[in-house]
PDB file of C-alpha atoms in Angstrom:
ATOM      1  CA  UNK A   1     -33.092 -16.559  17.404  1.00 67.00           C
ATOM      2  CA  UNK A   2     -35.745 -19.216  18.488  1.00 82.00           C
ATOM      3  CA  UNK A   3     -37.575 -17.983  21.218  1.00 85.00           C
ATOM      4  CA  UNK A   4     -37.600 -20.277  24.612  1.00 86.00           C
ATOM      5  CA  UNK A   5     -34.004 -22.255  24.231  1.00 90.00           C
ATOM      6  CA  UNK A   6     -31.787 -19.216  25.901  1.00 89.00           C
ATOM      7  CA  UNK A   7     -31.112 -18.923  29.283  1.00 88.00           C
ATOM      8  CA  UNK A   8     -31.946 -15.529  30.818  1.00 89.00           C
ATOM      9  CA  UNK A   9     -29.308 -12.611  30.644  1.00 92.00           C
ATOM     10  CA  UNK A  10     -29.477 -10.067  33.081  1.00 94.00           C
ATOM     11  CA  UNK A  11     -27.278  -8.390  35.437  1.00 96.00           C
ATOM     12  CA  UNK A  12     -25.614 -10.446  38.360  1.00 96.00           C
ATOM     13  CA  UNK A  13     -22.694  -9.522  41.042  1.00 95.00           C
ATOM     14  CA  UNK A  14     -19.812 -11.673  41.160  1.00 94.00           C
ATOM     15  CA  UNK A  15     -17.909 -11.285  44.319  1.00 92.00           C
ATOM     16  CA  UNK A  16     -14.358 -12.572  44.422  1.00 89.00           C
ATOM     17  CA  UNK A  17     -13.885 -14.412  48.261  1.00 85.00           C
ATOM     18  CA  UNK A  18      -9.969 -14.434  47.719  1.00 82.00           C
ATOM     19  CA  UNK A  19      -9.848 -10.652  47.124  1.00 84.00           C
ATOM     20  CA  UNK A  20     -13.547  -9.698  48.755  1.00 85.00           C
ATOM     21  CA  UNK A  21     -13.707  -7.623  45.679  1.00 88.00           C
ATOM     22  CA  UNK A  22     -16.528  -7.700  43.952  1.00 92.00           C
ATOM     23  CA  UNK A  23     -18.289  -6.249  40.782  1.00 92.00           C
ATOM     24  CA  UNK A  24     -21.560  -6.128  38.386  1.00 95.00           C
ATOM     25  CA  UNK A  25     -22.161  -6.732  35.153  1.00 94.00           C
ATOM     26  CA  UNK A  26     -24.414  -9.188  33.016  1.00 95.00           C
ATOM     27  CA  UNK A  27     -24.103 -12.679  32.741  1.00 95.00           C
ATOM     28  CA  UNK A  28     -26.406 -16.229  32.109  1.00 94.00           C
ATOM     29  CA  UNK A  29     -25.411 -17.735  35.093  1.00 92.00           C
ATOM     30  CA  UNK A  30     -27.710 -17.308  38.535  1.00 89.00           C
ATOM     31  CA  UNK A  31     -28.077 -17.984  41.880  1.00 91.00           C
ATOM     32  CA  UNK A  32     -29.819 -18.386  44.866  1.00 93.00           C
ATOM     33  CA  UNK A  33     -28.316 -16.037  47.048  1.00 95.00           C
ATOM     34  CA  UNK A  34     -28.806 -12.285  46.621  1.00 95.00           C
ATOM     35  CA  UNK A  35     -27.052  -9.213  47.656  1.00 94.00           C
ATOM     36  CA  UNK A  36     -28.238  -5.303  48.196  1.00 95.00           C
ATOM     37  CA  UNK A  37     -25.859  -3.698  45.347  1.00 93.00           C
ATOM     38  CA  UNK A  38     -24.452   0.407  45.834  1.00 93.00           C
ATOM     39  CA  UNK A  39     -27.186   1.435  43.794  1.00 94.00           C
ATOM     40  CA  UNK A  40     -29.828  -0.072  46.600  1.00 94.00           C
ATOM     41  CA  UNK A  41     -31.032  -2.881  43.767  1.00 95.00           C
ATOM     42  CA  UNK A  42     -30.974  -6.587  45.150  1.00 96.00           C
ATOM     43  CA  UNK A  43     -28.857  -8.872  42.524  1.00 96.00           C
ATOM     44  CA  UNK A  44     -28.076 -12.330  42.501  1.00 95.00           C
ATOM     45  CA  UNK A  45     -24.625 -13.418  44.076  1.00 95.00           C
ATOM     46  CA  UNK A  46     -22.591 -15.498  42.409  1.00 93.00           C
ATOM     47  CA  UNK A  47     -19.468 -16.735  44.309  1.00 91.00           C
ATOM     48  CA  UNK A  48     -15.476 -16.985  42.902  1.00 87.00           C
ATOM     49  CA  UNK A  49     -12.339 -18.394  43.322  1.00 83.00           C
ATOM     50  CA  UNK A  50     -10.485 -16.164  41.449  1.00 80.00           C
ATOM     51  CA  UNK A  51     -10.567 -12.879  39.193  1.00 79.00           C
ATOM     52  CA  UNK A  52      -8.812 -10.233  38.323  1.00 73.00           C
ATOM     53  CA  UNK A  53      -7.935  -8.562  41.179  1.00 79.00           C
ATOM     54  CA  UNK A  54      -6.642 -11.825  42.487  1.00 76.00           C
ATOM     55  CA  UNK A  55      -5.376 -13.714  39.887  1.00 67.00           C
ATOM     56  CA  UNK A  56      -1.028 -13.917  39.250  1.00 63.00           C
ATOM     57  CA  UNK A  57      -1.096 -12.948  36.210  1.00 63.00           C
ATOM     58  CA  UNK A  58      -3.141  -9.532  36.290  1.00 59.00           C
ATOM     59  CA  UNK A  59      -0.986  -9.007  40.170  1.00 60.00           C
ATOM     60  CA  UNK A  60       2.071  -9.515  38.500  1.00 63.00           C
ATOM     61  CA  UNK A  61       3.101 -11.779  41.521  1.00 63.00           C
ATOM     62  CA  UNK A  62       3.255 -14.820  38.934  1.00 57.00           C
ATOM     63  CA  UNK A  63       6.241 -16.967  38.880  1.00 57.00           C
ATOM     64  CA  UNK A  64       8.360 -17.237  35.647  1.00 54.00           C
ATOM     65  CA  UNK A  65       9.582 -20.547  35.477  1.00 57.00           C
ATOM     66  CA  UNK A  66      12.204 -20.945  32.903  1.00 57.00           C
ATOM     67  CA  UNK A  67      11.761 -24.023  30.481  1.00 64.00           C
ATOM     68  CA  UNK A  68      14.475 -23.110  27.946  1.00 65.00           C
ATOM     69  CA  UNK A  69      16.858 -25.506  28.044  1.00 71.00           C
ATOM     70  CA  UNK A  70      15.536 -28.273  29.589  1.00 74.00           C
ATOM     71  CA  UNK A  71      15.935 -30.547  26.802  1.00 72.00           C
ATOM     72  CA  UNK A  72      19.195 -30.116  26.406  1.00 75.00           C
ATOM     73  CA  UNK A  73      19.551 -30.386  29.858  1.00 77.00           C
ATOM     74  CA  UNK A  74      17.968 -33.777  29.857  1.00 77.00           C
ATOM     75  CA  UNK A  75      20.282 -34.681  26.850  1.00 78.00           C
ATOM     76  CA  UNK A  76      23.694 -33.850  28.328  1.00 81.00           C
ATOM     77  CA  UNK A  77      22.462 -36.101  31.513  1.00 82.00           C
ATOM     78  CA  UNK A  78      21.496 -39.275  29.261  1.00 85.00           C
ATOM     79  CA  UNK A  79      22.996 -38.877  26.089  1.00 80.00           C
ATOM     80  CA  UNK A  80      20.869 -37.998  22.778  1.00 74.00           C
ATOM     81  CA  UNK A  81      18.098 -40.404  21.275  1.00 69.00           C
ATOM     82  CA  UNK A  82      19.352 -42.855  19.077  1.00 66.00           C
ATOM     83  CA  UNK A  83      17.596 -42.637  15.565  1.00 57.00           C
ATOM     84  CA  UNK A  84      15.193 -45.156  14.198  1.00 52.00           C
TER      85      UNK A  84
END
C-alpha cells in the first residue's frame, strides 16, 4: 500500500438516535464530537439514522407487501398488450 493516500482507521462509537443504542468498533469515518466510552476512553461520535437495533428488517416489524400478481392484475383490468 502507498503510504499517505488512506484515511485513518481507528476505533469510533456510532450511536443510533432512533434506538439510543449505541456501539464501538473501527471505522474511516470521524467526527468532531466525542464521547467518554464504558471503558473510560474518549472516542469520536458519529451520529445515525438507523442500525440494527432499529432497522425493519433485523426487528422483524417490516411489512411484506405482496407483488405477485400484480401483472396479471393489471392485465385482467386493461386487456393484454397487443404484439408488435
Amino acid at each position: 500500500m502507498r503510504k499517505g493516500i488512506h484515511p485513518g482507521y481507528g476505533p469510533v462509537v456510532f450511536r443510533d438516535r432512533a434506538a439510543n443504542h449505541t456501539f464501538l468498533t473501527r471505522s474511516t469515518m470521524t467526527s468532531e464530537k466525542t464521547i467518554e466510552w464504558e471503558d473510560g476512553h474518549t472516542y469520536p461520535v458519529v451520529d445515525v439514522e438507523i442500525s440494527n437495533v432499529s432497522h425493519p428488517f433485523y426487528t422483524g416489524t417490516a411489512r411484506v407487501l405482496d407483488t405477485a400478481g400484480r401483472v396479471e392484475r393489471f392485465e385482467r383490468r386493461y386487456g393484454k398488450r397487443g404484439g408488435a
